[in-house]
PDB file of C-alpha atoms in Angstrom:
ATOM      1  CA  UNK A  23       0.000   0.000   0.000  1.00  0.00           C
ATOM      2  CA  UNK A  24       3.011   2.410   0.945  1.00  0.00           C
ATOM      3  CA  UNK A  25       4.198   1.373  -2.552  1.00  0.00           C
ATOM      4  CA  UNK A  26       1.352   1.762  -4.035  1.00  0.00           C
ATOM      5  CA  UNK A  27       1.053   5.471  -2.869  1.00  0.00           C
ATOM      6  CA  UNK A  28       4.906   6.737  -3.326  1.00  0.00           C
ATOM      7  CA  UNK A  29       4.387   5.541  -6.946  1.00  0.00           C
ATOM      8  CA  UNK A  30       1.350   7.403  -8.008  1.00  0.00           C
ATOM      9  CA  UNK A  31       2.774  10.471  -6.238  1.00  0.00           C
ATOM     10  CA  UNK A  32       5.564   9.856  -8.555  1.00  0.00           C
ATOM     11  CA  UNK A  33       3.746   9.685 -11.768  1.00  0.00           C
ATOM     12  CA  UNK A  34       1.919  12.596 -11.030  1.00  0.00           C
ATOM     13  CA  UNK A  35       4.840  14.524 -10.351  1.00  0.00           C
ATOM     14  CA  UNK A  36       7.143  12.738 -12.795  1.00  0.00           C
ATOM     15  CA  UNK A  37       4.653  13.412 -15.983  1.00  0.00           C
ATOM     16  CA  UNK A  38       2.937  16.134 -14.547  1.00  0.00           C
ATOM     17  CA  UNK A  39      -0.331  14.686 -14.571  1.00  0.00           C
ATOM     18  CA  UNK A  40      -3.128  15.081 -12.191  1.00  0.00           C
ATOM     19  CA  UNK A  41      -7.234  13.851 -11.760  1.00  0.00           C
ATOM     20  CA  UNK A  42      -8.499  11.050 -14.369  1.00  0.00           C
ATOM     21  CA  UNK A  43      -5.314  11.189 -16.405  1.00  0.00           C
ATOM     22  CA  UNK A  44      -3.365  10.172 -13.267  1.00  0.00           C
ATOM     23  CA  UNK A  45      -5.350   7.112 -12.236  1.00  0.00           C
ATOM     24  CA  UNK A  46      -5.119   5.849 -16.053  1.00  0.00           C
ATOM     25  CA  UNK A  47      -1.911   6.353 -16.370  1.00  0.00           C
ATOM     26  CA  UNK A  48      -1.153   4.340 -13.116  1.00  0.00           C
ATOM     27  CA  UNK A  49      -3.368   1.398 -13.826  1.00  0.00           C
ATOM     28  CA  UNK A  50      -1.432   1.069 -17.243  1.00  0.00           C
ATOM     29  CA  UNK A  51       1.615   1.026 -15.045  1.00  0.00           C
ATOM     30  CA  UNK A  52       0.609  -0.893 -12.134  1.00  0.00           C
ATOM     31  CA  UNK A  53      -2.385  -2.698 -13.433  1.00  0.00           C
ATOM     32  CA  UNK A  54      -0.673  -6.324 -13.497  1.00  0.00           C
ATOM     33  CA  UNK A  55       0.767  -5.493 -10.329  1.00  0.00           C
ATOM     34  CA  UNK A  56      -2.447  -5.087  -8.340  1.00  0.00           C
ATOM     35  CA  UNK A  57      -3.911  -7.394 -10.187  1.00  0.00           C
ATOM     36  CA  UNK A  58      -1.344 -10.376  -8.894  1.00  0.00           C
ATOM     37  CA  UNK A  59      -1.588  -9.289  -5.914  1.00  0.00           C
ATOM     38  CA  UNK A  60      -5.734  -9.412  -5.429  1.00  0.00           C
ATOM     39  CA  UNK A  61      -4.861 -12.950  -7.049  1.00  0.00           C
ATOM     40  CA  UNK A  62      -2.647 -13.702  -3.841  1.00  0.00           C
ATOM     41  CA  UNK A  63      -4.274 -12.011  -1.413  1.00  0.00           C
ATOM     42  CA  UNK A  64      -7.954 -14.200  -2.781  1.00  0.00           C
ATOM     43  CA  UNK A  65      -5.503 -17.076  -2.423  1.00  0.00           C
ATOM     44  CA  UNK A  66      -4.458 -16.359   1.376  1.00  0.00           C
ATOM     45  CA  UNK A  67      -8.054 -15.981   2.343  1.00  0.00           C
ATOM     46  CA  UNK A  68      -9.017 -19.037   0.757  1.00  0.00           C
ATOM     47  CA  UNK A  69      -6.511 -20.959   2.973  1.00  0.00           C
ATOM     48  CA  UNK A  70      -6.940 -19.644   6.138  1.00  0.00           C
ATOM     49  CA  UNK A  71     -10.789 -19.434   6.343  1.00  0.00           C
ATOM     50  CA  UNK A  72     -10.387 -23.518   5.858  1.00  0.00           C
ATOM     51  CA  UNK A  73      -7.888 -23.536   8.706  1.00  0.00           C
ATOM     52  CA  UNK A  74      -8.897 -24.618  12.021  1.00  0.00           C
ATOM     53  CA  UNK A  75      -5.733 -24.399  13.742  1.00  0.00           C
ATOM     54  CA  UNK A  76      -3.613 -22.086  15.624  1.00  0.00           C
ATOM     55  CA  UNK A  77      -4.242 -18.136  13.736  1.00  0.00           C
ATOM     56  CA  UNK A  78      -0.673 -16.391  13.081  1.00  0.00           C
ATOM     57  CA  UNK A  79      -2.151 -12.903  14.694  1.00  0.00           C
ATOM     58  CA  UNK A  80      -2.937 -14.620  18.057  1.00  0.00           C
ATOM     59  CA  UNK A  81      -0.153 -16.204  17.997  1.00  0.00           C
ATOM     60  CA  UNK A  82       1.973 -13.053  17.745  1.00  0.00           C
ATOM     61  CA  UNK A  83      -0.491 -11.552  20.165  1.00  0.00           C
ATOM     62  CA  UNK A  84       0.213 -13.945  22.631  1.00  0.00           C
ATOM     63  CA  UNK A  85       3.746 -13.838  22.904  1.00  0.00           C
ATOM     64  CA  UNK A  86       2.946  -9.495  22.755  1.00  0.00           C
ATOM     65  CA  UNK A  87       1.240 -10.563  26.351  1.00  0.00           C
ATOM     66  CA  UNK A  88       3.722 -12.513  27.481  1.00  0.00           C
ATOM     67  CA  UNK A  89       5.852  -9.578  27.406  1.00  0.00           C
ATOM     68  CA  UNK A  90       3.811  -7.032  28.535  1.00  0.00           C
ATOM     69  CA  UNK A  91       2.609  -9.055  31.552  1.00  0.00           C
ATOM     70  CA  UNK A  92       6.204 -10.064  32.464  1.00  0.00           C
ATOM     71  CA  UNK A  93       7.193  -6.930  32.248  1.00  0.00           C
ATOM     72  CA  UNK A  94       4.246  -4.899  33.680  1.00  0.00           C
ATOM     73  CA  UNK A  95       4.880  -7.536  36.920  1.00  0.00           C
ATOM     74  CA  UNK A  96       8.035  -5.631  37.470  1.00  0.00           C
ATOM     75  CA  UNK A  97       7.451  -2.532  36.764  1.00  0.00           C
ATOM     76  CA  UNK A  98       3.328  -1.841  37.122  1.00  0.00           C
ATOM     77  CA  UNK A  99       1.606   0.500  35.379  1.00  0.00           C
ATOM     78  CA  UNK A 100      -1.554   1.624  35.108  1.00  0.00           C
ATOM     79  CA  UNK A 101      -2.152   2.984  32.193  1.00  0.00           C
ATOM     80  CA  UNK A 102       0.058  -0.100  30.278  1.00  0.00           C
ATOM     81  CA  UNK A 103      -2.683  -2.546  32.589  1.00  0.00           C
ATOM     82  CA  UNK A 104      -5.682  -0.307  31.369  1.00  0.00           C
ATOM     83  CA  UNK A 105      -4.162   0.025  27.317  1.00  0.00           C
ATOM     84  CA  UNK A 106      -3.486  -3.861  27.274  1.00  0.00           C
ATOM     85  CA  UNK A 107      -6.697  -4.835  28.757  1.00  0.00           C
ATOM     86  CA  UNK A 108      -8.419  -2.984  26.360  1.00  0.00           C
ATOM     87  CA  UNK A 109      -6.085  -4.526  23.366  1.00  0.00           C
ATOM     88  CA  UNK A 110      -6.854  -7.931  24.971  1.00  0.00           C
ATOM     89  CA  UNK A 111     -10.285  -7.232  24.700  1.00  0.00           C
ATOM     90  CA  UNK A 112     -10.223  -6.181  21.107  1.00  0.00           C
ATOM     91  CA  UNK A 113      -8.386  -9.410  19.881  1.00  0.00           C
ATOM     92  CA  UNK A 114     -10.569 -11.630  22.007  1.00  0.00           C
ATOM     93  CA  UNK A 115     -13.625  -9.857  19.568  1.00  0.00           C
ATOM     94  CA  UNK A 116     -11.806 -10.568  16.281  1.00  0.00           C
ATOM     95  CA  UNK A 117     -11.141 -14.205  17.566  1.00  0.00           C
ATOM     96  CA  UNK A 118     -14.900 -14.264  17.687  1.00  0.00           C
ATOM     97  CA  UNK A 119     -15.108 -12.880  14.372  1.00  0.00           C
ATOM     98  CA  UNK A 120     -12.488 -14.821  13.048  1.00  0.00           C
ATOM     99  CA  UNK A 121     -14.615 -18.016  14.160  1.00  0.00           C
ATOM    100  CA  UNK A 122     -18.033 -16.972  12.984  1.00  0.00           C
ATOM    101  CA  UNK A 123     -16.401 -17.078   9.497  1.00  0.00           C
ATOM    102  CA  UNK A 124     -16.956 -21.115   9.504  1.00  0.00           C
ATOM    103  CA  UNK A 125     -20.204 -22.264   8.978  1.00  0.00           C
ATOM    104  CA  UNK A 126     -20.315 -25.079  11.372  1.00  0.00           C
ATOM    105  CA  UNK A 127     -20.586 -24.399  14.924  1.00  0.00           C
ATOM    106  CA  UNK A 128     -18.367 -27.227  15.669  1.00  0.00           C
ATOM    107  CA  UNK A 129     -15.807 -26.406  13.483  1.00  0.00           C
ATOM    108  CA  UNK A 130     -16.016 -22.530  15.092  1.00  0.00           C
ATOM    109  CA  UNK A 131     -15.640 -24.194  18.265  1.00  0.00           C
ATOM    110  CA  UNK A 132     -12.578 -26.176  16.928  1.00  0.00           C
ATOM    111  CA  UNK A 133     -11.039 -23.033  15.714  1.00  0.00           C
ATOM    112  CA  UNK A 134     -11.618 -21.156  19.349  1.00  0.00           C
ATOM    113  CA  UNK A 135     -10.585 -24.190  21.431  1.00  0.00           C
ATOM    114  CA  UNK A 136      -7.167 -24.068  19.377  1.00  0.00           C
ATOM    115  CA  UNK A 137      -6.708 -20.455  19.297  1.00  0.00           C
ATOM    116  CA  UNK A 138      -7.601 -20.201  23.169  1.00  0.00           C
ATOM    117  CA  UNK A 139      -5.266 -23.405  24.282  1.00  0.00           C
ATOM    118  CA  UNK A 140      -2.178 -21.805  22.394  1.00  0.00           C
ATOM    119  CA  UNK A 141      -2.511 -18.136  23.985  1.00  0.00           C
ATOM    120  CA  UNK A 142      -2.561 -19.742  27.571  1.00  0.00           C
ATOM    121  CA  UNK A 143       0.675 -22.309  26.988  1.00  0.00           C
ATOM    122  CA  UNK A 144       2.474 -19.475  25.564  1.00  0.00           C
ATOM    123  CA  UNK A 145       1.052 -17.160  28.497  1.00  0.00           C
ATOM    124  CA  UNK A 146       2.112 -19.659  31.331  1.00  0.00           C
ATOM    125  CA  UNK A 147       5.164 -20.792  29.649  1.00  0.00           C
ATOM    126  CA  UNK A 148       6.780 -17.260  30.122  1.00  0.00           C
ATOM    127  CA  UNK A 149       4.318 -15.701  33.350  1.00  0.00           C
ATOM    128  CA  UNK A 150       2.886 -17.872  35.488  1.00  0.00           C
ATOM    129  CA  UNK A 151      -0.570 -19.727  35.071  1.00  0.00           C
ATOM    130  CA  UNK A 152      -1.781 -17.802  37.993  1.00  0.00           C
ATOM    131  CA  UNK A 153      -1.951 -14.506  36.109  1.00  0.00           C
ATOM    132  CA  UNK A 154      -4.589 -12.869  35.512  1.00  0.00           C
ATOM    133  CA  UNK A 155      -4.291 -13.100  31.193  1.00  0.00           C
ATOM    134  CA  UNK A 156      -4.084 -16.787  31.811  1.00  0.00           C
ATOM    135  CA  UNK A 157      -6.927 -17.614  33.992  1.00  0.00           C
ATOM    136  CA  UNK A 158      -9.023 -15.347  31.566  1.00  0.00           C
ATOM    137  CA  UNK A 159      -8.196 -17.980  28.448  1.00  0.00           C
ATOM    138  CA  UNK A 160      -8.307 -21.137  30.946  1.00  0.00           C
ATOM    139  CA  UNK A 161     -11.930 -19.928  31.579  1.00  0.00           C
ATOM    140  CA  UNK A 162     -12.533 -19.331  28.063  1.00  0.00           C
ATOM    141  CA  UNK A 163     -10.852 -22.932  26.939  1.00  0.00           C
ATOM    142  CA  UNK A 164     -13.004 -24.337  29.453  1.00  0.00           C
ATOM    143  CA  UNK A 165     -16.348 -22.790  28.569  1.00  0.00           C
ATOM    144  CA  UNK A 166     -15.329 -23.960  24.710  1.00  0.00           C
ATOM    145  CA  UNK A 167     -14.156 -27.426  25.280  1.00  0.00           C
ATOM    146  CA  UNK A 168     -17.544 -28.044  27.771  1.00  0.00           C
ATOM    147  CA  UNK A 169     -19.561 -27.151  24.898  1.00  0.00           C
ATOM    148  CA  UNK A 170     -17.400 -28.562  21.887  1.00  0.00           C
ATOM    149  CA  UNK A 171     -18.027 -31.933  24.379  1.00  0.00           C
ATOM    150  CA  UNK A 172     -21.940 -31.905  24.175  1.00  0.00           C
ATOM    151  CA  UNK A 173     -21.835 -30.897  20.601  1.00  0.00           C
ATOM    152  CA  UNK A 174     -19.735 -34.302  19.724  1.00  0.00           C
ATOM    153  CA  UNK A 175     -21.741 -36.419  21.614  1.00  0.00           C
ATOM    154  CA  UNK A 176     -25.249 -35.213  20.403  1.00  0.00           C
ATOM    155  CA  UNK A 177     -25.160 -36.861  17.228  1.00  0.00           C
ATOM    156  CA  UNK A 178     -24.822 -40.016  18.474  1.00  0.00           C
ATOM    157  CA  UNK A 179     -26.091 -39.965  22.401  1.00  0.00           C
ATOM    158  CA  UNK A 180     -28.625 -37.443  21.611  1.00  0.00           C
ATOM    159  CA  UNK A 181     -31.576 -39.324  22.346  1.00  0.00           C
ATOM    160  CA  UNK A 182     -30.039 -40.361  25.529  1.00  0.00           C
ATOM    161  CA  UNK A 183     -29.475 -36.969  26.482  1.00  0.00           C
ATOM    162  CA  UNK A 184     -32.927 -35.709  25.823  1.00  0.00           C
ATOM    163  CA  UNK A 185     -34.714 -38.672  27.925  1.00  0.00           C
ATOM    164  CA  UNK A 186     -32.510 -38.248  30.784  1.00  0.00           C
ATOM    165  CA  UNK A 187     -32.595 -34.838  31.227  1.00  0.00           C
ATOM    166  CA  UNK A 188     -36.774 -34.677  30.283  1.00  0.00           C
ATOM    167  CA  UNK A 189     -37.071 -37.431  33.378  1.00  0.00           C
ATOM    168  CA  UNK A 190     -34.903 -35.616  35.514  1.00  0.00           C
ATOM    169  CA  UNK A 191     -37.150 -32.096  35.423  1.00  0.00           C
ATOM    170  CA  UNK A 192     -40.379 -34.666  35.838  1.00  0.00           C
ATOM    171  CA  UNK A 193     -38.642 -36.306  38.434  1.00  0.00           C
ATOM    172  CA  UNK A 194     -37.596 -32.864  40.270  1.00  0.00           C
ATOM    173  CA  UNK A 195     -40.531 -30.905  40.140  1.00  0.00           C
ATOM    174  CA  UNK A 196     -43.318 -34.009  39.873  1.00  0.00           C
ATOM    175  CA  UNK A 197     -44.589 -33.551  37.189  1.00  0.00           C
ATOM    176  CA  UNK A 198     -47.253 -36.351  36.805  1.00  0.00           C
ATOM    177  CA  UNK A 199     -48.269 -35.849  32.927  1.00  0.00           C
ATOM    178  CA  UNK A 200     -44.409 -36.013  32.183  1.00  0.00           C
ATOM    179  CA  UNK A 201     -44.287 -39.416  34.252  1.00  0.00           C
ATOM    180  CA  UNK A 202     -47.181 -40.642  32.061  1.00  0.00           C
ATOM    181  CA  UNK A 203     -45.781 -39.811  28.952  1.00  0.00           C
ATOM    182  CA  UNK A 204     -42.047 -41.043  29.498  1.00  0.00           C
ATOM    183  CA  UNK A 205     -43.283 -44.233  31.415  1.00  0.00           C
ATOM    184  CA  UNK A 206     -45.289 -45.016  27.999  1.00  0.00           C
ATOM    185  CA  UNK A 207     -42.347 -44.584  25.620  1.00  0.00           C
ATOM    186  CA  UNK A 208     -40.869 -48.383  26.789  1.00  0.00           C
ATOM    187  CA  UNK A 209     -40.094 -48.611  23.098  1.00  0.00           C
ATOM    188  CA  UNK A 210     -37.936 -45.989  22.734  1.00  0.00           C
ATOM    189  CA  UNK A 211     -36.243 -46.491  25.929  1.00  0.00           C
ATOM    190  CA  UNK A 212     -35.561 -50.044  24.860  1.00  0.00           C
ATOM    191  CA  UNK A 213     -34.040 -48.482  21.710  1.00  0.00           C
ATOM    192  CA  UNK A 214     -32.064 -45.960  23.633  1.00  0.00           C
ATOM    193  CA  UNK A 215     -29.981 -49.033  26.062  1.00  0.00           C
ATOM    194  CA  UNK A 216     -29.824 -51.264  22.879  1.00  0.00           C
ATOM    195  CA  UNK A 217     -28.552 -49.098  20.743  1.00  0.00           C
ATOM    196  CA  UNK A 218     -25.978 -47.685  23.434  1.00  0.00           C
ATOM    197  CA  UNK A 219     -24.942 -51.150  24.127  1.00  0.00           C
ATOM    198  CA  UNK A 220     -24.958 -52.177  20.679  1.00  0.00           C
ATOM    199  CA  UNK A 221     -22.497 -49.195  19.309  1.00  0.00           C
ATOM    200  CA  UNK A 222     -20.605 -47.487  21.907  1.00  0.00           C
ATOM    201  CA  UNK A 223     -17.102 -48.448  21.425  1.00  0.00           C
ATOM    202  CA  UNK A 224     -17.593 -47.798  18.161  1.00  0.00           C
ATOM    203  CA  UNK A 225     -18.859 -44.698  18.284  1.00  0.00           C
ATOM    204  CA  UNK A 226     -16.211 -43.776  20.928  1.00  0.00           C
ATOM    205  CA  UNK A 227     -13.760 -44.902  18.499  1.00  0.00           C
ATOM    206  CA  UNK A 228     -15.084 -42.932  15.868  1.00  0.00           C
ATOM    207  CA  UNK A 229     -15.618 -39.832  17.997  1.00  0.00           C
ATOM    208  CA  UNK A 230     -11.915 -40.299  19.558  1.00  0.00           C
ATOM    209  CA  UNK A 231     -10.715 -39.997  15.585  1.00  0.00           C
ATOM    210  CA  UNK A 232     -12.565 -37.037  14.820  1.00  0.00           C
ATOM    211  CA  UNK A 233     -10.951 -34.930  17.996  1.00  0.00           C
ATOM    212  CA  UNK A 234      -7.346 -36.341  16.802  1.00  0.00           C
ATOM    213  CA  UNK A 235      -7.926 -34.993  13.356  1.00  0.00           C
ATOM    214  CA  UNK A 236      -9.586 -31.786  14.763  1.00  0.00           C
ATOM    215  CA  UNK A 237      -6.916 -30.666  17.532  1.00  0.00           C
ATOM    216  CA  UNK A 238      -3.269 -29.923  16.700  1.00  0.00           C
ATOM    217  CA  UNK A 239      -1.775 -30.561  19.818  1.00  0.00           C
ATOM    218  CA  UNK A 240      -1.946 -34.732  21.056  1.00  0.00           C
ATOM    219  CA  UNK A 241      -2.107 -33.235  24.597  1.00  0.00           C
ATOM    220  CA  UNK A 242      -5.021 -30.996  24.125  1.00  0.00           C
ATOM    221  CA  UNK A 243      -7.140 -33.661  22.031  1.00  0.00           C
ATOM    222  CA  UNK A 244      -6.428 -36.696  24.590  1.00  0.00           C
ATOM    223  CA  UNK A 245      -7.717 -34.117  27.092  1.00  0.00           C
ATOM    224  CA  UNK A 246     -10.926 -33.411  25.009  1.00  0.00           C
ATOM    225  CA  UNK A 247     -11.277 -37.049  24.638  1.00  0.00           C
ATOM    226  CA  UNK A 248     -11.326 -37.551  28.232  1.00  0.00           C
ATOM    227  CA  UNK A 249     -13.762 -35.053  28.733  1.00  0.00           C
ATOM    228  CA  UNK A 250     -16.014 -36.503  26.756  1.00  0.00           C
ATOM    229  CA  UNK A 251     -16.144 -39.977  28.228  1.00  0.00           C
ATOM    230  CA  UNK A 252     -16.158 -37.858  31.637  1.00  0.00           C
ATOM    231  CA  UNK A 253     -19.229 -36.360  30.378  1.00  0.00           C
ATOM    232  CA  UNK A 254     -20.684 -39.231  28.963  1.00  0.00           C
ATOM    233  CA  UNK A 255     -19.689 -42.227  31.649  1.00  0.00           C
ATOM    234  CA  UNK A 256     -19.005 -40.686  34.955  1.00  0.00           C
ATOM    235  CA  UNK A 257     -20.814 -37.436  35.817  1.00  0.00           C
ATOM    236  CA  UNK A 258     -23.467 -37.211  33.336  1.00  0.00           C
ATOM    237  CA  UNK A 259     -25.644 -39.767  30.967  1.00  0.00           C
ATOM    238  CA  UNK A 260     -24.990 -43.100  31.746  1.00  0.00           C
ATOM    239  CA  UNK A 261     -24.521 -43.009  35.290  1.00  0.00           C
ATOM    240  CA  UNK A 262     -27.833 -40.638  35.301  1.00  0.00           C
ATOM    241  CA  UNK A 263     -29.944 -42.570  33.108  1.00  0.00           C
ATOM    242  CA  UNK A 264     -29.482 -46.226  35.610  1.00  0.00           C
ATOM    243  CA  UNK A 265     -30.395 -43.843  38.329  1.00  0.00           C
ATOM    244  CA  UNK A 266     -33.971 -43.030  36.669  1.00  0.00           C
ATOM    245  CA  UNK A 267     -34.371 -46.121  35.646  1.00  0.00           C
ATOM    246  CA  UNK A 268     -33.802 -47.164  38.947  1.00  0.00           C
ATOM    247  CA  UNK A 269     -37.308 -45.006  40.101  1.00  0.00           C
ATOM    248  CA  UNK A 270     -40.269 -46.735  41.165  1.00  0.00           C
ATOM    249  CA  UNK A 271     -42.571 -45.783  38.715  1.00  0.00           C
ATOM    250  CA  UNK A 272     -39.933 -47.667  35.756  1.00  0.00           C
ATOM    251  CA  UNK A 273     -39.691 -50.515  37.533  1.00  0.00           C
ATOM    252  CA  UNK A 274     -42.285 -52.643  34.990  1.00  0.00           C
ATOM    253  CA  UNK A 275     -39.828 -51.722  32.038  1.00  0.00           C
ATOM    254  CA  UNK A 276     -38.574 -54.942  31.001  1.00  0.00           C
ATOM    255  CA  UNK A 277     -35.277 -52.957  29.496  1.00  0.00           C
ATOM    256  CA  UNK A 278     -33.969 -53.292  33.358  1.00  0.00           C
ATOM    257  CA  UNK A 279     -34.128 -56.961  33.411  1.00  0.00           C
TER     258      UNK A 279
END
């Protein structure tokens, strides 16, 4: 762009031209030019906005913290605390922006989760994880990898999900027409157990491949993966959907014998 500029200041000058005979005269000299480089620059975007990896900008932005925050630790400032917040909060918006450009919501949640994961290693690799820059992205990774779990898992446990959680609220607040109408669906409750029995590893397997294609870093994607059998074993579904079951008023289902 500085180019650019210095050059048609120079032709005007140089052949004494100004207005409409300017601007010709420098698209007949720099036409091809610009023209590669829209080509390139069409060709950049193109690649990136397929990428769901690591962004260059936060990754330059990150190691910017790392230096401000070490530095503003030994020699605080307020107006450097107040400028940098606000900068922090300004690249934390065009991460948000940058994600909304995929279509998907899981692959904008990919794209976040690897973004987020790389600012706070580079953060507590050179501060300390107790600063806090870094608790702000551990929240944010958090918040991002809780919902990136659910997301995977819908497609597949969905209807799993759905009964356990509908029981639960009947079961909470007594609802009696609820009770009716899950007690009646034996059917698909049968379908629910048989079909978890009949394709979990699988579907763990498949669901294990997808987070190892999806996540750069081994260490972050074994992590996601563990979350998600967390989710889906120990604190949430499976352990929560025996424990209905285990009510009074589904004890005639023959699906618990």
């Amino acid at each position: 762009m500085d180019n650019c500029c210095r050059e048609y200041l120079f032709i005007s000058d140089f052949f004494m031209v100004s207005g409409t005979g300017a601007q010709n005269l420098f698209e007949n000299i720099m036409g091809k030019t610009l023209t590669m480089f829209m080509v390139g620059i069409n060709l950049f975007e193109s690649i990136i906005s397929k990428i769901l990896t690591m962004f260059m900008i936060t990754r330059r932005f990150a190691e910017f913290s790392a230096a401000i925050v070490g530095i503003n630790a030994s020699y605080p400032r307020e107006l450097v605390r107040r400028s940098f917040g606000q900068l922090q909060a300004e690249v934390e918006n065009f991460i948000l922006k940058m994600a909304a450009e995929f279509s998907h919501h899981k692959d904008q949640l990919i794209f976040l989760i690897n973004n987020y994961d790389m600012m706070l290693n580079v953060l507590v690799e050179r501060t300390t994880r107790d600063s806090k820059e870094a608790e702000m992205f551990c929240d944010l990774l958090a918040a991002r990898t809780q919902e990136f779990v659910e997301e995977i898992l819908a497609p597949h446990f969905g209807g799993l999900i759905s009964w356990v959680k509908d029981s639960e609220v009947a079961l909470e607040h007594g609802l009696r027409r609820s009770f009716i109408t899950l007690i009646s669906e034996e059917k698909r409750v049968q379908q629910i157990v048989r079909g978890f029995n009949n394709d979990w590893k699988r579907v763990l397997e498949s669901i294990n491949q997808e987070v190892m294609r999806a996540f750069t870093k081994f260490k972050n994607g074994t992590q996601i993966f563990q979350g998600t059998l967390t989710l889906l074993i120990q604190y949430n579904q499976y352990h929560r959907f025996q424990k209905v079951l285990a009510q009074p008023m589904f004890r005639h289902l023959q699906i618990r014998h």
